[in-house]
Amino acid sequence: MRWNKYTINTRTDAEELVCAMLSELGITSVEIDNLIPVPDADRQGGVFEELQPDLPEDDGSSRISFYLEEDEADASEILEKVRQALDDMSTYAQIGEGTITTEISDEADWRDNWKAYFSSFSIGNIFIKPTWEDMPEDKSDMTLVEIDPGVSFGTGKHESTQLVIRQLQKYLQEGDQVLDVGCGSGILSIVALKLGAQHVVGTDIDEDCIASSYDNFAVNHLDKSLGDFYVGNLIDDEALQDKVGKEKYDVVVANILADIIIPMAPALAASMKPGAKLITSGIIDFKEQEVADALIAAGLQVVESNAQGEWRNITACK
């Protein structure tokens, strides 16, 4: 199925007016792209600055997009009505350019174009490949992990994820209980099970990650009973902390961000058995010492730190 994407170039102070006009014409699903700074309370990740995009200064411009099927019988008529409405609107309101640009899209492209950026690779004796690639014959003796990220973060190719996998290969023992904080696609939970973990518990603030993790369990022929996954923020969600449990895990992995690891350090430490290892990553280089200080303040001992590119891993022991 092919679609035409139409983008109206307008102004932020005319967004409500333009959207109301589109709604009157039966177009109720729109995308709005502008440069207005997002308030801290509404940001994904809250005030954690590392999660926020580096946007240019707001210039008052806005782009409002909508889609029509290429072969939709009345698409041309609808588009002409939109153009006429914009012309009329410009006589009594400041709508900026008021122009419309067109982009032809294929539904399959939306789903599949990103796959070009995820190909198979290995870390030590672990071979990680996307579900749509075949297993190379010369890799048949390696431990296979298959991943379909879906809508969740986590192909394993990011430096921060690779740092954790290397530490799991170093420290995880057969039969260990593992906690995966910020589980994403479930890749670290799956790697842990493939390395011999007995059971994993995963948490994430995005419920899509829970479904994605279980989907990837199925892809890797892992029984659903080997993992329990929960939605929530371990920092201050006491109900989640109770579900996760205290002094329960031999290995805890937290591949998130420094500004999340720091306030979460006491909860991470509380979940660990005496002697357990905490493997943190997602730490940008200039935040390394802050994270180390937070882990020490939570009663943990820093065992080692590792670097890959600008990202850092800190492994600590209880």
CSV table of C-alpha atoms in Angstrom, one decimal:
chain,number,residue,atom,x,y,z
A,1,MET,CA,0.0,0.0,0.0
A,2,ARG,CA,1.4,3.4,-1.0
A,3,TRP,CA,0.6,6.6,0.8
A,4,ASN,CA,1.1,10.3,0.2
A,5,LYS,CA,2.3,12.3,3.1
A,6,TYR,CA,1.2,15.9,3.0
A,7,THR,CA,3.0,18.5,5.2
A,8,ILE,CA,1.5,21.9,5.8
A,9,ASN,CA,4.2,24.5,6.5
A,10,THR,CA,2.7,26.9,9.1
A,11,ARG,CA,3.3,28.5,12.4
A,12,THR,CA,3.0,27.2,16.0
A,13,ASP,CA,0.4,29.8,16.9
A,14,ALA,CA,-1.8,28.6,14.0
A,15,GLU,CA,-1.5,24.9,14.8
A,16,GLU,CA,-4.9,24.7,16.6
A,17,LEU,CA,-6.6,26.6,13.7
A,18,VAL,CA,-5.1,24.3,11.0
A,19,CYS,CA,-5.8,21.1,12.9
A,20,ALA,CA,-9.4,22.2,13.4
A,21,MET,CA,-9.7,22.8,9.7
A,22,LEU,CA,-8.3,19.4,8.9
A,23,SER,CA,-10.7,17.8,11.4
A,24,GLU,CA,-13.7,19.4,9.7
A,25,LEU,CA,-12.5,17.8,6.4
A,26,GLY,CA,-12.4,14.4,8.1
A,27,ILE,CA,-8.6,14.3,8.7
A,28,THR,CA,-8.3,13.5,12.4
A,29,SER,CA,-4.8,11.8,12.5
A,30,VAL,CA,-2.0,14.4,12.2
A,31,GLU,CA,1.7,14.7,13.1
A,32,ILE,CA,2.9,18.1,14.5
A,33,ASP,CA,6.6,18.9,14.3
A,34,ASN,CA,7.8,22.1,15.9
A,35,LEU,CA,10.8,23.4,17.9
A,36,ILE,CA,8.9,24.4,21.1
A,37,PRO,CA,10.9,23.4,24.1
A,38,VAL,CA,9.1,20.6,26.1
A,39,PRO,CA,8.5,21.3,29.8
A,40,ASP,CA,10.4,19.1,32.2
A,41,ALA,CA,7.3,17.4,33.5
A,42,ASP,CA,6.2,16.3,30.0
A,43,ARG,CA,9.6,15.1,28.7
A,44,GLN,CA,10.3,11.4,28.1
A,45,GLY,CA,12.8,10.6,30.8
A,46,GLY,CA,11.8,13.7,32.9
A,47,VAL,CA,14.6,16.1,33.4
A,48,PHE,CA,17.4,13.7,32.5
A,49,GLU,CA,19.2,15.8,30.0
A,50,GLU,CA,20.9,13.0,28.2
A,51,LEU,CA,17.6,11.8,26.9
A,52,GLN,CA,16.7,15.1,25.3
A,53,PRO,CA,17.4,15.9,21.7
A,54,ASP,CA,19.6,18.9,20.9
A,55,LEU,CA,17.1,21.1,19.0
A,56,PRO,CA,17.8,24.4,17.3
A,57,GLU,CA,16.2,27.5,18.7
A,58,ASP,CA,12.4,27.8,18.3
A,59,ASP,CA,11.7,30.0,15.2
A,60,GLY,CA,7.9,29.8,15.5
A,61,SER,CA,7.6,27.4,12.5
A,62,SER,CA,5.5,24.3,12.6
A,63,ARG,CA,4.9,21.4,10.2
A,64,ILE,CA,1.5,19.6,10.3
A,65,SER,CA,1.4,16.3,8.4
A,66,PHE,CA,-1.4,14.0,7.3
A,67,TYR,CA,-1.6,10.9,5.1
A,68,LEU,CA,-3.9,9.9,2.2
A,69,GLU,CA,-3.8,6.6,0.3
A,70,GLU,CA,-2.3,7.2,-3.1
A,71,ASP,CA,-5.3,5.5,-4.9
A,72,GLU,CA,-7.9,6.9,-2.5
A,73,ALA,CA,-10.8,8.0,-4.8
A,74,ASP,CA,-11.3,11.4,-3.3
A,75,ALA,CA,-7.7,12.2,-2.3
A,76,SER,CA,-7.3,14.9,-4.9
A,77,GLU,CA,-10.6,16.5,-3.9
A,78,ILE,CA,-9.6,16.4,-0.2
A,79,LEU,CA,-6.2,18.0,-1.0
A,80,GLU,CA,-7.8,20.7,-3.0
A,81,LYS,CA,-10.2,21.5,-0.1
A,82,VAL,CA,-7.2,21.8,2.2
A,83,ARG,CA,-5.4,24.2,-0.1
A,84,GLN,CA,-8.6,26.3,-0.5
A,85,ALA,CA,-9.1,26.3,3.3
A,86,LEU,CA,-5.5,27.5,3.8
A,87,ASP,CA,-6.0,30.3,1.3
A,88,ASP,CA,-9.1,31.4,3.1
A,89,MET,CA,-7.5,31.2,6.5
A,90,SER,CA,-4.6,33.3,5.3
A,91,THR,CA,-7.0,36.3,4.8
A,92,TYR,CA,-7.7,36.5,8.6
A,93,ALA,CA,-4.9,34.7,10.4
A,94,GLN,CA,-1.1,34.5,10.3
A,95,ILE,CA,-0.5,31.0,9.1
A,96,GLY,CA,3.1,31.4,7.9
A,97,GLU,CA,4.0,29.9,4.5
A,98,GLY,CA,0.7,28.0,4.2
A,99,THR,CA,2.4,25.7,1.6
A,100,ILE,CA,2.0,22.0,1.2
A,101,THR,CA,4.8,19.5,0.4
A,102,THR,CA,4.2,15.9,-0.7
A,103,GLU,CA,6.2,12.8,0.0
A,104,ILE,CA,5.2,9.3,-1.3
A,105,SER,CA,5.7,6.5,1.2
A,106,ASP,CA,5.3,2.8,1.1
A,107,GLU,CA,3.9,1.0,4.2
A,108,ALA,CA,6.6,-1.6,3.9
A,109,ASP,CA,9.2,1.1,4.0
A,110,TRP,CA,7.9,2.3,7.4
A,111,ARG,CA,8.3,-1.1,8.9
A,112,ASP,CA,11.5,-2.3,7.1
A,113,ASN,CA,13.8,0.6,6.2
A,114,TRP,CA,15.4,0.7,9.7
A,115,LYS,CA,16.5,-2.9,9.3
A,116,ALA,CA,19.3,-1.8,7.1
A,117,TYR,CA,21.0,-0.5,10.2
A,118,PHE,CA,20.9,-3.8,12.1
A,119,SER,CA,23.0,-6.7,10.9
A,120,SER,CA,24.6,-9.6,12.7
A,121,PHE,CA,27.7,-9.4,14.9
A,122,SER,CA,29.5,-11.2,17.6
A,123,ILE,CA,30.7,-10.4,21.1
A,124,GLY,CA,33.1,-13.1,22.4
A,125,ASN,CA,31.4,-16.5,21.8
A,126,ILE,CA,27.9,-14.9,21.4
A,127,PHE,CA,26.6,-14.4,17.9
A,128,ILE,CA,23.7,-11.8,17.8
A,129,LYS,CA,21.6,-11.6,14.6
A,130,PRO,CA,18.3,-10.1,13.6
A,131,THR,CA,15.5,-12.6,13.0
A,132,TRP,CA,15.4,-11.8,9.3
A,133,GLU,CA,19.0,-13.0,8.7
A,134,ASP,CA,20.1,-16.6,8.3
A,135,MET,CA,22.7,-18.2,10.6
A,136,PRO,CA,26.1,-18.3,8.9
A,137,GLU,CA,27.5,-21.8,8.7
A,138,ASP,CA,30.9,-20.7,10.1
A,139,LYS,CA,29.1,-19.4,13.3
A,140,SER,CA,27.3,-22.6,14.1
A,141,ASP,CA,29.5,-23.3,17.1
A,142,MET,CA,28.7,-20.0,18.8
A,143,THR,CA,25.9,-19.2,21.2
A,144,LEU,CA,23.1,-17.7,19.1
A,145,VAL,CA,20.9,-14.8,20.2
A,146,GLU,CA,18.2,-13.7,17.8
A,147,ILE,CA,16.6,-10.3,18.2
A,148,ASP,CA,13.6,-8.5,16.7
A,149,PRO,CA,13.7,-5.1,18.4
A,150,GLY,CA,10.2,-4.1,17.3
A,151,VAL,CA,9.4,-0.8,18.9
A,152,SER,CA,11.9,-1.3,21.8
A,153,PHE,CA,15.4,-0.2,22.2
A,154,GLY,CA,18.0,-2.9,22.1
A,155,THR,CA,19.7,-4.6,19.1
A,156,GLY,CA,22.9,-5.1,21.1
A,157,LYS,CA,25.0,-3.0,18.7
A,158,HIS,CA,25.2,0.0,20.9
A,159,GLU,CA,28.5,0.4,22.7
A,160,SER,CA,26.8,0.5,26.1
A,161,THR,CA,25.0,-2.8,25.5
A,162,GLN,CA,28.2,-4.5,24.3
A,163,LEU,CA,30.0,-3.4,27.5
A,164,VAL,CA,27.3,-5.1,29.6
A,165,ILE,CA,27.5,-8.3,27.5
A,166,ARG,CA,31.2,-8.6,28.0
A,167,GLN,CA,30.8,-8.2,31.7
A,168,LEU,CA,28.1,-10.8,31.8
A,169,GLN,CA,30.5,-13.2,30.1
A,170,LYS,CA,33.0,-12.4,32.7
A,171,TYR,CA,30.9,-12.6,35.9
A,172,LEU,CA,27.7,-14.5,35.4
A,173,GLN,CA,27.7,-18.0,36.9
A,174,GLU,CA,25.5,-21.1,36.1
A,175,GLY,CA,22.3,-20.9,38.0
A,176,ASP,CA,22.5,-17.2,38.8
A,177,GLN,CA,19.4,-15.0,39.5
A,178,VAL,CA,19.5,-11.9,37.3
A,179,LEU,CA,17.8,-8.5,37.4
A,180,ASP,CA,17.7,-6.5,34.2
A,181,VAL,CA,16.7,-2.9,34.8
A,182,GLY,CA,15.7,-1.0,31.7
A,183,CYS,CA,15.2,-4.3,29.8
A,184,GLY,CA,14.3,-2.8,26.4
A,185,SER,CA,14.0,-5.6,23.9
A,186,GLY,CA,15.1,-8.1,26.5
A,187,ILE,CA,18.5,-8.7,24.9
A,188,LEU,CA,20.5,-8.7,28.1
A,189,SER,CA,18.0,-11.0,29.8
A,190,ILE,CA,18.3,-13.4,26.9
A,191,VAL,CA,22.1,-13.2,26.9
A,192,ALA,CA,22.0,-14.0,30.7
A,193,LEU,CA,19.8,-17.0,30.2
A,194,LYS,CA,22.0,-18.3,27.3
A,195,LEU,CA,25.0,-17.9,29.6
A,196,GLY,CA,23.4,-20.1,32.2
A,197,ALA,CA,21.3,-17.9,34.4
A,198,GLN,CA,18.4,-19.7,36.1
A,199,HIS,CA,15.9,-16.9,36.0
A,200,VAL,CA,15.6,-13.3,35.1
A,201,VAL,CA,13.5,-10.4,36.2
A,202,GLY,CA,13.2,-7.3,34.0
A,203,THR,CA,11.8,-3.8,34.5
A,204,ASP,CA,11.2,-0.9,32.2
A,205,ILE,CA,9.2,2.3,32.2
A,206,ASP,CA,7.7,1.5,28.7
A,207,GLU,CA,5.2,-1.3,28.6
A,208,ASP,CA,6.0,-2.0,25.0
A,209,CYS,CA,9.4,-3.3,26.2
A,210,ILE,CA,7.6,-6.0,28.2
A,211,ALA,CA,5.8,-7.4,25.2
A,212,SER,CA,9.0,-7.1,23.1
A,213,SER,CA,11.0,-9.0,25.7
A,214,TYR,CA,8.6,-11.9,25.8
A,215,ASP,CA,8.4,-11.9,22.0
A,216,ASN,CA,12.2,-12.2,21.8
A,217,PHE,CA,12.0,-15.0,24.4
A,218,ALA,CA,9.8,-16.9,21.9
A,219,VAL,CA,12.2,-16.2,19.0
A,220,ASN,CA,15.1,-17.7,21.1
A,221,HIS,CA,13.0,-20.7,22.2
A,222,LEU,CA,13.1,-19.7,25.8
A,223,ASP,CA,10.1,-20.6,28.0
A,224,LYS,CA,8.2,-17.6,29.2
A,225,SER,CA,8.5,-18.9,32.8
A,226,LEU,CA,12.2,-18.1,32.7
A,227,GLY,CA,11.5,-14.4,33.0
A,228,ASP,CA,9.2,-12.0,34.8
A,229,PHE,CA,8.9,-8.5,33.4
A,230,TYR,CA,7.3,-5.5,35.1
A,231,VAL,CA,6.5,-1.9,34.1
A,232,GLY,CA,7.6,0.8,36.5
A,233,ASN,CA,10.4,3.0,37.8
A,234,LEU,CA,12.6,1.3,40.4
A,235,ILE,CA,13.7,4.6,41.8
A,236,ASP,CA,10.5,5.4,43.7
A,237,ASP,CA,7.9,2.8,42.9
A,238,GLU,CA,7.7,0.9,46.2
A,239,ALA,CA,5.2,-1.7,44.8
A,240,LEU,CA,7.7,-2.5,42.0
A,241,GLN,CA,10.5,-2.7,44.5
A,242,ASP,CA,8.5,-5.3,46.4
A,243,LYS,CA,7.8,-7.3,43.3
A,244,VAL,CA,11.5,-7.2,42.4
A,245,GLY,CA,12.5,-8.2,45.9
A,246,LYS,CA,15.4,-7.5,48.3
A,247,GLU,CA,18.8,-9.3,48.5
A,248,LYS,CA,17.6,-11.7,45.7
A,249,TYR,CA,20.0,-11.4,42.8
A,250,ASP,CA,23.4,-12.6,42.0
A,251,VAL,CA,23.8,-10.2,39.1
A,252,VAL,CA,22.0,-6.9,38.4
A,253,VAL,CA,22.4,-5.2,35.0
A,254,ALA,CA,21.4,-1.5,34.5
A,255,ASN,CA,22.0,-0.3,31.0
A,256,ILE,CA,20.2,3.0,31.2
A,257,LEU,CA,21.7,6.5,31.8
A,258,ALA,CA,23.9,8.0,34.4
A,259,ASP,CA,21.2,10.4,35.6
A,260,ILE,CA,18.9,7.5,36.2
A,261,ILE,CA,21.5,5.1,37.7
A,262,ILE,CA,22.5,7.8,40.3
A,263,PRO,CA,19.1,8.1,42.1
A,264,MET,CA,18.4,4.4,41.6
A,265,ALA,CA,21.6,3.2,43.2
A,266,PRO,CA,20.1,2.5,46.7
A,267,ALA,CA,17.3,0.4,45.1
A,268,LEU,CA,19.8,-1.5,43.0
A,269,ALA,CA,22.0,-2.2,46.0
A,270,ALA,CA,19.0,-3.4,48.0
A,271,SER,CA,18.1,-5.9,45.4
A,272,MET,CA,21.5,-7.6,45.5
A,273,LYS,CA,22.6,-10.6,47.5
A,274,PRO,CA,25.8,-10.1,49.5
A,275,GLY,CA,28.7,-10.7,47.1
A,276,ALA,CA,26.5,-9.9,44.0
A,277,LYS,CA,27.7,-7.9,41.0
A,278,LEU,CA,26.1,-4.8,39.6
A,279,ILE,CA,26.9,-4.1,36.0
A,280,THR,CA,26.0,-0.6,35.0
A,281,SER,CA,26.3,1.0,31.6
A,282,GLY,CA,24.8,3.8,29.4
A,283,ILE,CA,27.2,6.2,31.2
A,284,ILE,CA,28.6,9.0,29.1
A,285,ASP,CA,32.3,9.5,29.9
A,286,PHE,CA,32.0,12.8,31.8
A,287,LYS,CA,29.4,11.2,34.2
A,288,GLU,CA,31.5,8.2,35.2
A,289,GLN,CA,32.8,9.6,38.5
A,290,GLU,CA,29.3,10.8,39.6
A,291,VAL,CA,27.9,7.3,39.1
A,292,ALA,CA,30.9,5.7,40.9
A,293,ASP,CA,30.3,8.0,43.8
A,294,ALA,CA,26.6,7.2,43.9
A,295,LEU,CA,27.3,3.4,43.9
A,296,ILE,CA,29.8,3.8,46.7
A,297,ALA,CA,27.4,5.9,48.7
A,298,ALA,CA,24.8,3.1,48.3
A,299,GLY,CA,27.3,0.7,50.0
A,300,LEU,CA,28.8,-0.9,47.0
A,301,GLN,CA,32.5,-1.4,46.1
A,302,VAL,CA,33.6,-0.4,42.5
A,303,VAL,CA,35.4,-3.4,41.0
A,304,GLU,CA,36.2,-2.1,37.6
A,305,SER,CA,35.3,0.3,34.8
A,306,ASN,CA,35.5,-0.1,31.1
A,307,ALA,CA,35.2,2.1,28.1
A,308,GLN,CA,34.0,1.8,24.5
A,309,GLY,CA,33.9,5.0,22.6
A,310,GLU,CA,32.4,7.7,24.8
A,311,TRP,CA,30.5,5.2,26.9
A,312,ARG,CA,31.5,3.7,30.2
A,313,ASN,CA,30.7,0.6,32.2
A,314,ILE,CA,31.1,0.5,36.0
A,315,THR,CA,30.9,-2.9,37.7
A,316,ALA,CA,30.4,-2.9,41.5
A,317,CYS,CA,30.1,-5.6,44.2
A,318,LYS,CA,28.0,-5.8,47.3
